[in-house]
Amino acid sequence: MQLYNVLDFPILSLSIFLPTLGALFIWLFVRGDNAVRWSALAVSVATFIVTLPLALSFDTDTAHMQFEEFHPWIQAFNVNYQLGVDGISMPFILLTSLLTIICIVSAWECIRERVKEYMIAFLILETTLIGVFASLDAVLFYFFWEAMLIPMYLIIGVWGGKNRVYATIKFFLYTLAGSVLMLVAILAMYFKAGHTFSLLAFMDYPFDFTWQFWIWIAFFIAFAVKVPMWPVHTWLPDAHTEAPTAGSVILAGILLKMGAYGFLRFSLPMLPDASQYFVPFVVVLSLIAIVYISFVAMMQKDMKRLIAYSSIAHMGFVTLGTFMFTQQAMEGALFGMISHGFVAAALFLCVGVMYDRLHTREIGDYGGVVNVMPVFAAVMMVFCMANVALPGASAFIGEIMVLIGTFNPSDIAQANLAVSTKWIAIVATTSIVLSACYTLWMYKRVVFGDLTKDTVKTMKDMNIREFGYFVPLILLVVWLGFYPLPVLDVMHVSASHLIDQATGSKLDAAAALAQAMPAAHH
Amino acid sequence: MQESAMMLNTTELLAIPALPLIASLIVGLFGWALKEKISHIITSASVIIAAVLSAHVFMQVLDGASFYGNFWTWMLSDTFVVPVGMMIDRLTAIMMLTVTIVSACVHIYTIGYMHGDPGYSRFFSYISGFTFSMLVLVMGNNFFTLFFGWEAVGLVSYLLIGFWFKRESANFAALKAFIVNRIGDFGFAIGILAIWYYFGTIDYREVFTQVEAFVAQGDVLHFMGWEMSAITFICLALFIGAMGKSGQVPLHVWLPDSMEGPTPISALIHAATMVTAGVFMVARCSPMFEFSETALAAVVLVGAITAWMCATIGLVQNDIKRVIAYSTCSQLGYMFVACGVSAYSAGIFHLMTHAYFKALLFLAAGSVIHAVMADQDIRRMGQLREYMPITYITMLIAALALSGVPPFAGFWSKDLIIEATMVREFTEYGWVGSFGYFAVLTAVFMTAFYTFRMFFLTFHNSDRVPAETKPHVHESPKVITVPLMILAVGAMLAGAWGVMALDIANPEAAAGYFGDSIFVLDAHNPLMILAEESHGHAWYHFVFSAPFWLAIGGIALATLMYLRETAMPASLANALKPIYTFLLNKWYWDELYEKAVMRPAQWLGNWLWQKGDLGMIDKGMIHGGIVDSVKAGAVRMREMQTGMVFHYAFAMVIGVFGFLTYLLLKA
């Protein structure tokens, strides 16, 4: 096992557990709301600093796992505490540690009750999120995967809006239904692959096609719910509308990426033949997400619901890119997820800023906001334009690369499709028009116009703290829009390796193994 | 002309777009802290310097200099490489010159026009930012820089149409402009995808050198039993983008509405520069369009329909800016017709002359609107020449140039287009050529008529200015009239300068001004055919040409109807009521879009939401199927329910881990 850990220091463990330790500290020793806020901020900033070396000393020339850690955990079942990141998971860890800071800052004033519990929930959530991206052991992965539901559930259920109970139960039932199937799939793989939970061993083990087929379906349900893909997406608009602002930010920014990350970590490398077989299925669902959901988004009356639908449409690009098995589409999907983490997060923050003032999310309750909040209007314009994937914004890079990779797909993806992927790319390109329709129509109704409503007249422009958390997001969206290479560099080799895994076939090896097995028993 | 005989100075080239960008950022970010004066000095100075540098580059390019180079890599993934670089040749140079000169005039004009507006520095930030974007659009060396500039000018256009954000009509027009443009961009993006797919590169040079071999290879696309060559597909897709940006039928609907923006914007963006981007794109891609007879025919057809239809609408409009806006659509149609008949040089030539006289028309109209207290209805003007002589004379020059009266700028370029259309024969689509010729010829008459109708109603005819506005009517200050005079020089001389000094009309494509920056197949080079037929024109040949007399006829009819028999227009409108109403309502395009696109789209969105998401999925699948069956089983467990959400959560997690442990132990 190669160690690429330059500092020879358990960076991943530290970034996973530092937030929890901080939460513990806050729980035990910190008194007073303001002290809680500042210490939570300090913990999240410290975590972000701890995760920085992951990016700074990342070796972009290898597809191997880096910063690996390995400790036996439950030896009886070969469960290990195994961590490591590659170019696919590393960017998400940084995204998580960065967005957590922003979440904590954004909740500074609008959360006034149970501040301590709120901050603790967020820090524990951060632990579980980083844990999912860093785990290389299926049990560990599953532990973090399930554990993240609890703080998320509490954040929506305790600090959420009027209809929060319905939303949380819907959210929980949907994701749990998926998780149970994932658990079954993981256990099945454990027994089949010779009593190991190592993800890397699952990737190498030659599963036969029937096996892959059923396991793929089980994983698919678990991941599709999280993405979310049509038709298991209806929990998302409810969860988003009811969640407090920071909850929406982390939900859109990180939790939605879990599903697509699952495809990249499990389905594609472990079950390549089934993944190829299901290309048409995923493509159809992705196109439905892009077109159908965009139309639905257009008619929403609630801003958060609209942005939630817009997220589903953008995730359609991600799933489409994931299953084209080309370098451009794969990197486009990955980059699109990172970019969406900033853009959707920022849009939810924008709604949050308005919600804090008027306590309504209805588009119809606003109008002419620019008259009283010019700075805010400019900031929101930046993110709306990013949401419609204007060149110069990070979202453009992700979308155009997915389209480029879809128009010119791998032979294997094309071979599994009845129509030329050119037409698929063309259908997906309609997003250029549709995203402009729903995003800018909302912007027009909310921000532009004359001041006619008395309530809107009372709104005050953003304060320094609010402006402060938008600045890094604007800089990131624009910087990645003009200079995406640093992030793409991190992805190149890992994406290429993943494509090799996904376009390969395990069937020959599986057949050879099947022949060898009876011989061995005799 | 020797290739790379002389390389242009990189720093100078970079400074041209960089100066307006920096100025725009400074004024945009810190405008709140800057005085009006500082804002306009920073931005205007940057654009004026850019104009001087562009003129310098233009001179060097005339001497045979050029530039080609990449500066950095924007995107990179495997074989997909997107560099950011510049390609400066003669086509670029003339565009840079036109853009920066008009922009500089508009900057100066704006100082007077927007004085005292609460969004003063914001406005300057936008127009400098626009100048930057437009320069990137024309100076880039690949399809992605083109697309970047393309979208960036679209963004600025959107922001400027909605500049007066309190007005509902302005906000609606801005949204409409953005979305209709995006429909075009949809085509453009597909064109770029196809270019990368077929050529493996998005660099102009690398693509263009491959085209001939690629066409010979004969790739064909199939779509629903319909077959088209790959090059036709690419060109048509790109052309859809051009239609959106350049306001061609049926994507023209946003352009007249864009007049909701302040008038300097109408001059700069929606007349002189941005809307001509589509024409520039077709000319830039001439090495591709030349190999697709179908795409060229489509360009002629769309251009001709637009030229003709928008001219008819212009005949009856009463808003001074809308008359000019429809005229812009119509003239853009001319430029496309020129490109479609392979007379790209004539198209770009008309683009240049049009930039000067149309910007002048708009700015002069702005001067008028300024004088009559922001009223734009020509029915409430008249006799203004007595109050504003400079505006009157400069607008007369622009009107004559637009009508195509020699020796004003528009005559030279328009005449060239019409003659080229006359001689160009399409082997496959003969009727398109004939239709194109008919359209551009008849539109000449209409153009002259509506221009002078607008002109006479504004400056002559009877004095219909409302009494309360009367005391305010005055000539505009120098800061407004000086740019008018500068542009008037262009509107007078640009045409003659183009033909005589630049030799734009030279039939040998490579020998004329454009050199090798435009590619034309000899087989259908209309200028060459023209030269063979006429053996060189005498200077007075226009006297024998139809366009000249049609233009004179149009002006004469306008003179008759609006100077002599002033009762005639009303009685004519009455006599031809159905036609008049049809034209007044702009051929009902807006109503058509409303009924055929907007409402169905909203209905569909609502239907999918209510019936699909809420009905089928939530009620049907989840509640009906899963939840109800679970409920039945759950009745017994009711006692255990505490109603606390996180109790469930813990119970579930504990349950899962219990299940896990059980399985592990069993194994």
XYZ file of C-alpha atoms in Angstrom, chain A:
522
model
C 0.000 0.000 0.000
C 1.541 3.214 -1.100
C 1.421 6.228 1.092
C 1.298 9.560 -0.572
C 0.892 11.370 2.651
C 3.606 13.951 2.394
C 3.271 15.216 5.919
C 2.897 11.709 7.292
C 0.139 12.984 9.481
C -3.447 11.706 9.628
C -4.927 14.737 7.881
C -8.096 12.938 6.894
C -8.822 11.682 10.396
C -8.173 15.078 11.789
C -10.474 16.789 9.286
C -13.179 14.238 10.012
C -13.035 14.391 13.778
C -11.953 17.925 14.466
C -15.514 19.248 13.985
C -16.907 16.608 16.345
C -14.255 17.308 18.931
C -15.068 20.969 18.580
C -18.753 20.190 18.995
C -17.977 18.214 22.114
C -15.957 21.079 23.473
C -18.738 23.543 22.760
C -21.296 21.264 24.358
C -19.280 20.853 27.533
C -17.533 24.126 28.060
C -19.002 26.991 26.063
C -21.781 29.101 27.558
C -23.647 31.959 25.968
C -24.941 32.229 22.395
C -22.254 34.518 21.127
C -19.445 32.449 22.562
C -21.017 29.414 20.899
C -21.140 31.178 17.553
C -17.544 32.282 17.717
C -16.232 28.932 18.847
C -18.213 27.116 16.143
C -16.744 29.498 13.613
C -13.267 28.886 14.993
C -13.739 25.132 14.740
C -14.996 25.303 11.182
C -12.164 27.596 10.121
C -9.660 25.293 11.811
C -11.165 22.346 9.946
C -10.902 24.214 6.692
C -7.252 24.939 7.383
C -6.677 21.286 8.192
C -8.190 20.234 4.873
C -6.092 22.675 2.868
C -3.000 20.427 2.697
C -5.166 17.863 0.917
C -5.304 20.238 -2.021
C -1.904 21.813 -1.632
C 0.139 18.632 -1.457
C -2.133 16.580 -3.682
C -0.291 14.538 -6.279
C -2.133 15.159 -9.556
C -0.140 12.520 -11.452
C -1.614 9.446 -9.870
C -4.998 7.788 -9.696
C -4.032 5.975 -6.502
C -5.599 6.876 -3.216
C -3.661 9.475 -1.295
C -3.382 10.480 2.337
C -4.307 6.906 3.156
C -4.895 5.711 6.665
C -5.480 2.137 7.672
C -6.365 0.678 11.059
C -8.113 -2.607 11.763
C -11.485 -1.915 13.337
C -13.700 -4.982 13.722
C -11.248 -7.655 12.840
C -13.740 -10.513 13.095
C -15.484 -9.212 9.985
C -12.534 -7.611 8.340
C -13.955 -4.154 8.886
C -11.227 -1.572 8.737
C -10.884 2.068 9.421
C -9.560 2.842 5.953
C -9.391 6.362 4.603
C -7.994 7.903 1.430
C -8.847 10.372 -1.273
C -8.284 10.656 -4.993
C -9.018 13.398 -7.503
C -12.712 12.575 -7.359
C -13.294 12.841 -3.629
C -10.691 15.406 -2.582
C -12.405 18.490 -4.073
C -15.602 17.590 -2.235
C -13.858 17.576 1.119
C -12.656 21.107 0.555
C -16.070 22.116 -0.673
C -17.552 20.727 2.532
C -15.143 22.449 4.878
C -15.572 25.741 3.050
C -19.375 25.651 2.896
C -19.586 24.762 6.582
C -17.873 28.035 7.462
C -20.341 29.903 5.296
C -23.254 28.044 6.865
C -22.129 28.974 10.338
C -21.653 32.613 9.431
C -24.996 32.758 7.655
C -26.796 31.439 10.730
C -25.227 34.113 12.948
C -28.293 36.248 13.461
C -31.202 34.340 12.032
C -30.854 31.411 14.425
C -31.739 32.739 17.864
C -33.089 29.675 19.596
C -31.075 26.656 20.605
C -27.983 28.205 19.081
C -25.710 25.726 20.765
C -27.570 22.678 19.508
C -27.689 24.171 16.047
C -23.968 24.726 15.861
C -23.257 21.286 17.287
C -25.547 19.731 14.691
C -23.673 21.500 11.915
C -20.266 20.478 13.157
C -21.322 16.850 13.507
C -22.823 17.047 10.044
C -19.468 18.211 8.753
C -17.796 15.182 10.315
C -20.176 12.798 8.612
C -19.915 14.537 5.234
C -16.141 14.532 5.155
C -16.270 10.977 6.422
C -18.345 9.828 3.467
C -15.898 11.315 0.982
C -12.844 9.947 2.756
C -14.013 6.409 3.526
C -12.524 3.510 1.635
C -14.265 0.886 3.691
C -17.895 0.084 2.947
C -18.969 -0.178 6.580
C -17.274 3.064 7.460
C -18.854 4.644 4.404
C -22.248 3.345 5.372
C -21.817 4.541 8.940
C -21.130 8.107 7.821
C -23.764 7.916 5.094
C -26.487 7.044 7.614
C -25.151 9.221 10.370
C -25.378 12.351 8.269
C -29.138 11.955 8.157
C -29.469 12.582 11.869
C -28.056 16.112 12.097
C -29.678 16.997 8.785
C -32.963 15.664 10.031
C -32.666 17.699 13.206
C -31.653 20.850 11.379
C -34.762 20.734 9.226
C -37.026 19.341 11.909
C -36.109 21.721 14.707
C -35.138 24.959 13.006
C -37.233 24.557 9.865
C -40.340 26.299 8.566
C -44.049 25.718 9.245
C -44.414 22.485 7.364
C -41.166 20.997 8.640
C -42.527 17.774 10.080
C -43.962 16.653 6.775
C -40.769 17.601 4.997
C -38.468 15.819 7.422
C -40.450 12.633 7.414
C -40.575 12.622 3.655
C -36.854 13.316 3.498
C -36.055 10.642 6.005
C -38.258 7.931 4.568
C -37.032 8.486 1.047
C -33.371 8.399 1.924
C -33.734 5.583 4.400
C -35.539 3.418 1.870
C -32.562 3.909 -0.400
C -30.048 3.312 2.350
C -31.521 -0.011 3.350
C -31.080 -1.272 -0.184
C -27.536 0.034 -0.188
C -26.827 -1.882 2.971
C -28.113 -5.066 1.422
C -25.956 -4.437 -1.619
C -22.862 -3.832 0.485
C -23.419 -7.000 2.456
C -23.951 -8.984 -0.701
C -20.663 -7.700 -2.043
C -18.976 -8.552 1.229
C -19.926 -12.174 0.973
C -19.293 -12.444 -2.732
C -15.929 -10.726 -2.789
C -14.471 -12.894 -0.061
C -15.285 -11.238 3.223
C -13.873 -7.811 2.703
C -15.426 -4.385 2.932
C -12.628 -2.601 1.137
C -13.963 -0.461 -1.687
C -10.758 -1.001 -3.616
C -11.217 -4.769 -3.328
C -14.809 -4.421 -4.580
C -13.486 -2.507 -7.572
C -11.082 -5.298 -8.418
C -13.360 -8.252 -7.829
C -14.899 -9.739 -10.991
C -18.624 -9.862 -10.336
C -20.649 -11.694 -12.960
C -23.371 -9.937 -14.873
C -26.482 -11.142 -13.043
C -24.848 -10.206 -9.783
C -23.848 -6.801 -11.069
C -27.343 -6.244 -12.435
C -29.146 -6.662 -9.100
C -26.512 -4.922 -7.031
C -26.536 -2.022 -9.478
C -30.279 -1.615 -9.066
C -29.978 -1.610 -5.279
C -27.244 1.005 -5.372
C -29.081 2.972 -8.001
C -32.151 3.405 -5.821
C -30.005 4.559 -2.921
C -28.063 7.037 -5.021
C -30.922 8.220 -7.252
C -32.852 9.326 -4.186
C -29.915 11.396 -3.057
C -29.093 13.015 -6.404
C -32.144 13.273 -6.680
C -33.272 11.869 -9.984
C -36.776 11.920 -11.376
C -39.130 10.350 -10.176
C -37.712 10.063 -6.663
C -36.995 13.775 -6.369
C -40.133 15.135 -4.726
C -38.629 15.089 -1.232
C -36.074 17.708 -2.227
C -38.312 20.743 -2.876
C -40.114 20.077 0.410
C -36.914 19.595 2.363
C -35.402 22.732 0.874
C -38.393 24.945 1.472
C -38.682 23.916 5.087
C -34.992 23.855 5.925
C -33.366 26.905 7.498
C -31.088 28.781 5.096
C -27.886 27.078 6.153
C -29.631 23.719 5.958
C -30.561 24.407 2.351
C -27.011 25.499 1.643
C -25.478 22.307 2.907
C -28.251 20.211 1.387
C -27.774 21.675 -2.083
C -24.058 22.162 -1.752
C -22.992 18.786 -0.393
C -25.786 16.319 0.259
C -26.969 16.311 -3.331
C -23.485 15.355 -4.432
C -23.576 12.205 -2.353
C -25.703 10.394 -4.884
C -23.526 11.229 -7.855
C -20.449 10.486 -5.771
C -21.940 7.085 -5.065
C -22.241 6.401 -8.782
C -18.619 7.377 -9.235
C -17.311 5.430 -6.247
C -19.523 2.323 -6.399
C -21.570 1.776 -9.551
C -19.087 2.703 -12.248
C -15.883 1.058 -11.012
C -17.418 -1.911 -9.200
C -20.220 -2.758 -11.599
C -18.974 -1.616 -15.004
C -20.975 -4.069 -17.090
C -24.225 -3.218 -15.378
C -23.400 0.475 -15.597
C -22.943 0.152 -19.324
C -26.138 -1.824 -19.596
C -28.101 0.875 -17.789
C -26.727 3.818 -19.792
C -29.991 4.366 -21.722
C -31.999 4.264 -18.505
C -29.835 6.877 -16.802
C -29.728 9.040 -19.922
C -33.517 9.126 -20.142
C -33.890 10.038 -16.482
C -31.218 12.715 -16.843
C -32.942 14.284 -19.810
C -36.241 14.218 -17.952
C -34.490 16.011 -15.111
C -33.128 18.649 -17.463
C -36.281 19.328 -19.473
C -39.298 18.300 -17.362
C -37.885 19.711 -14.142
C -36.939 22.988 -15.831
C -40.542 23.477 -16.900
C -41.728 22.702 -13.395
C -39.146 25.093 -11.951
C -40.466 27.879 -14.152
C -43.919 27.775 -12.582
C -42.876 27.731 -8.927
C -44.197 30.485 -6.709
C -41.827 29.821 -3.835
C -38.234 30.934 -4.423
C -36.629 28.109 -2.503
C -38.756 25.555 -4.282
C -37.725 27.088 -7.602
C -34.036 26.868 -6.768
C -34.533 23.322 -5.508
C -36.038 22.328 -8.850
C -33.240 24.152 -10.624
C -30.786 22.043 -8.613
C -32.462 18.866 -9.796
C -32.164 20.058 -13.385
C -28.485 20.819 -12.939
C -27.897 17.455 -11.352
C -29.388 16.007 -14.531
C -26.276 17.263 -16.286
C -24.143 15.552 -13.683
C -25.765 12.150 -14.078
C -25.727 12.522 -17.856
C -22.015 13.321 -17.828
C -21.268 10.494 -15.441
C -22.689 7.870 -17.750
C -21.088 9.000 -21.000
C -17.717 7.579 -19.978
C -15.672 10.270 -21.665
C -13.003 12.388 -20.105
C -14.778 15.655 -20.880
C -18.178 14.546 -19.661
C -16.763 12.966 -16.516
C -14.724 16.012 -15.596
C -17.636 18.225 -16.588
C -19.897 16.312 -14.216
C -17.365 16.554 -11.393
C -16.681 20.194 -12.046
C -20.388 20.857 -12.371
C -20.952 19.424 -8.919
C -18.297 21.642 -7.367
C -19.642 24.661 -9.197
C -23.215 23.854 -8.266
C -22.050 23.644 -4.674
C -21.168 27.311 -4.838
C -23.928 28.607 -7.078
C -26.910 26.835 -5.547
C -25.558 27.512 -2.074
C -25.266 31.197 -2.905
C -28.767 31.339 -4.357
C -30.204 29.803 -1.194
C -28.232 32.325 0.818
C -29.745 35.082 -1.323
C -33.226 33.830 -0.546
C -32.179 33.587 3.083
C -31.147 37.227 3.125
C -34.581 38.229 1.873
C -36.361 35.760 4.123
C -34.640 37.190 7.186
C -36.187 40.534 6.329
C -39.713 39.684 5.246
C -40.190 36.099 6.478
C -41.705 34.945 3.238
C -40.355 32.996 0.326
C -43.200 33.758 -2.043
C -42.070 35.447 -5.246
C -45.309 37.411 -5.281
C -44.534 39.052 -1.947
C -41.498 40.762 -3.391
C -40.864 43.120 -6.303
C -38.578 46.107 -6.677
C -36.076 44.827 -4.138
C -33.299 46.537 -6.100
C -34.647 49.925 -5.039
C -33.918 49.269 -1.392
C -31.133 46.683 -1.655
C -28.921 47.613 -4.623
C -25.822 45.746 -3.405
C -27.847 42.643 -2.760
C -29.434 42.926 -6.207
C -26.007 43.002 -7.822
C -24.819 39.996 -5.832
C -27.920 38.003 -6.681
C -27.539 38.937 -10.343
C -24.065 37.404 -10.340
C -25.386 34.105 -9.044
C -28.435 34.105 -11.293
C -26.145 34.531 -14.263
C -23.975 31.741 -12.912
C -27.077 29.602 -12.601
C -27.884 30.108 -16.282
C -24.291 28.993 -17.011
C -23.054 32.170 -18.577
C -19.440 31.821 -19.754
C -17.163 33.309 -17.147
C -19.083 31.576 -14.384
C -17.991 28.194 -13.088
C -21.265 26.542 -14.070
C -20.518 27.117 -17.747
C -17.361 25.007 -17.576
C -19.206 22.048 -16.119
C -22.149 22.200 -18.491
C -20.226 22.762 -21.682
C -17.806 19.954 -20.854
C -20.659 17.572 -20.219
C -22.201 18.608 -23.536
C -18.900 18.248 -25.376
C -18.423 14.800 -23.882
C -21.993 13.816 -24.650
C -21.907 14.957 -28.254
C -18.772 12.886 -28.685
C -19.287 9.925 -26.327
C -17.250 6.830 -25.712
C -17.916 3.947 -28.077
C -19.307 1.897 -25.226
C -21.880 4.465 -24.185
C -22.937 4.934 -27.800
C -23.124 1.192 -28.402
C -25.683 0.885 -25.621
C -27.877 3.635 -27.001
C -30.349 3.351 -29.830
C -30.009 6.972 -30.914
C -26.920 9.007 -31.626
C -25.780 10.862 -28.536
C -25.741 13.988 -30.686
C -29.488 14.198 -30.244
C -29.129 13.575 -26.533
C -26.658 16.447 -26.338
C -29.030 18.640 -28.305
C -31.927 17.893 -25.960
C -29.672 18.663 -22.989
C -28.584 21.927 -24.604
C -32.159 23.225 -24.284
C -31.093 23.970 -20.725
C -29.426 27.079 -22.164
C -32.888 28.464 -22.848
C -34.856 26.886 -20.025
C -32.490 27.844 -17.215
C -32.614 31.444 -18.404
C -36.400 31.305 -18.366
C -36.875 30.156 -14.808
C -33.920 31.959 -13.230
C -34.262 35.371 -14.795
C -38.039 35.392 -14.690
C -37.800 34.898 -10.949
C -35.117 37.581 -10.712
C -37.270 39.997 -12.650
C -40.319 39.466 -10.462
C -38.403 39.612 -7.199
C -35.704 42.212 -7.739
C -36.727 44.477 -10.585
C -39.753 46.719 -10.750
C -41.005 49.712 -8.862
C -41.506 49.777 -5.114
C -45.203 49.135 -4.656
C -45.329 46.923 -1.578
C -45.002 48.568 1.816
C -43.257 45.570 3.285
C -40.539 45.652 0.641
C -39.956 49.332 1.381
C -38.787 48.425 4.867
C -36.050 46.085 3.647
C -32.473 47.170 4.379
C -29.473 46.292 2.285
C -27.056 43.589 3.360
C -24.827 44.174 6.332
C -21.094 43.499 6.329
C -21.499 39.974 7.669
C -23.956 39.021 4.939
C -21.867 40.654 2.269
C -18.842 38.903 3.744
C -20.060 35.399 3.037
C -20.999 36.229 -0.512
C -17.580 37.606 -1.383
C -15.693 34.296 -1.291
C -18.490 32.653 -3.256
C -18.401 35.327 -5.959
C -14.630 35.087 -6.172
C -14.767 31.304 -6.433
C -17.496 31.259 -9.052
C -15.690 33.803 -11.205
C -12.215 32.422 -10.599
C -13.276 28.888 -11.517
C -15.195 30.293 -14.455
C -12.092 31.845 -15.929
C -9.417 29.569 -14.574
C -10.800 26.096 -13.911
C -7.488 24.373 -14.615
C -6.337 23.890 -11.017
C -9.494 21.938 -10.254
C -9.506 20.097 -13.567
C -5.863 19.151 -13.006
C -6.802 17.408 -9.806
C -9.460 15.415 -11.654
C -7.665 14.451 -14.879
C -5.890 11.271 -13.828
C -8.545 9.994 -11.463
C -11.312 10.601 -13.998
C -9.310 8.892 -16.671
C -8.707 5.916 -14.394
C -12.387 5.777 -13.522
C -13.321 5.763 -17.196
C -10.949 2.887 -17.776
C -12.668 1.001 -14.971
C -16.162 1.857 -16.194
C -15.554 1.014 -19.826
C -13.750 -2.206 -19.010
C -15.576 -5.448 -18.481
C -15.410 -7.794 -15.542
C -17.230 -10.583 -17.345
C -14.198 -12.425 -18.742
C -12.520 -12.446 -15.394
C -15.788 -13.505 -13.783
C -16.109 -16.422 -16.182
C -12.523 -17.454 -15.542
C -13.147 -17.278 -11.836
C -16.325 -19.342 -12.150
C -14.339 -22.063 -13.910
C -11.554 -21.952 -11.392
C -13.835 -22.055 -8.366
C -15.221 -25.621 -8.694
C -11.707 -26.853 -9.338
C -10.531 -25.281 -6.154
C -13.328 -26.921 -4.184
C -12.470 -30.365 -5.366
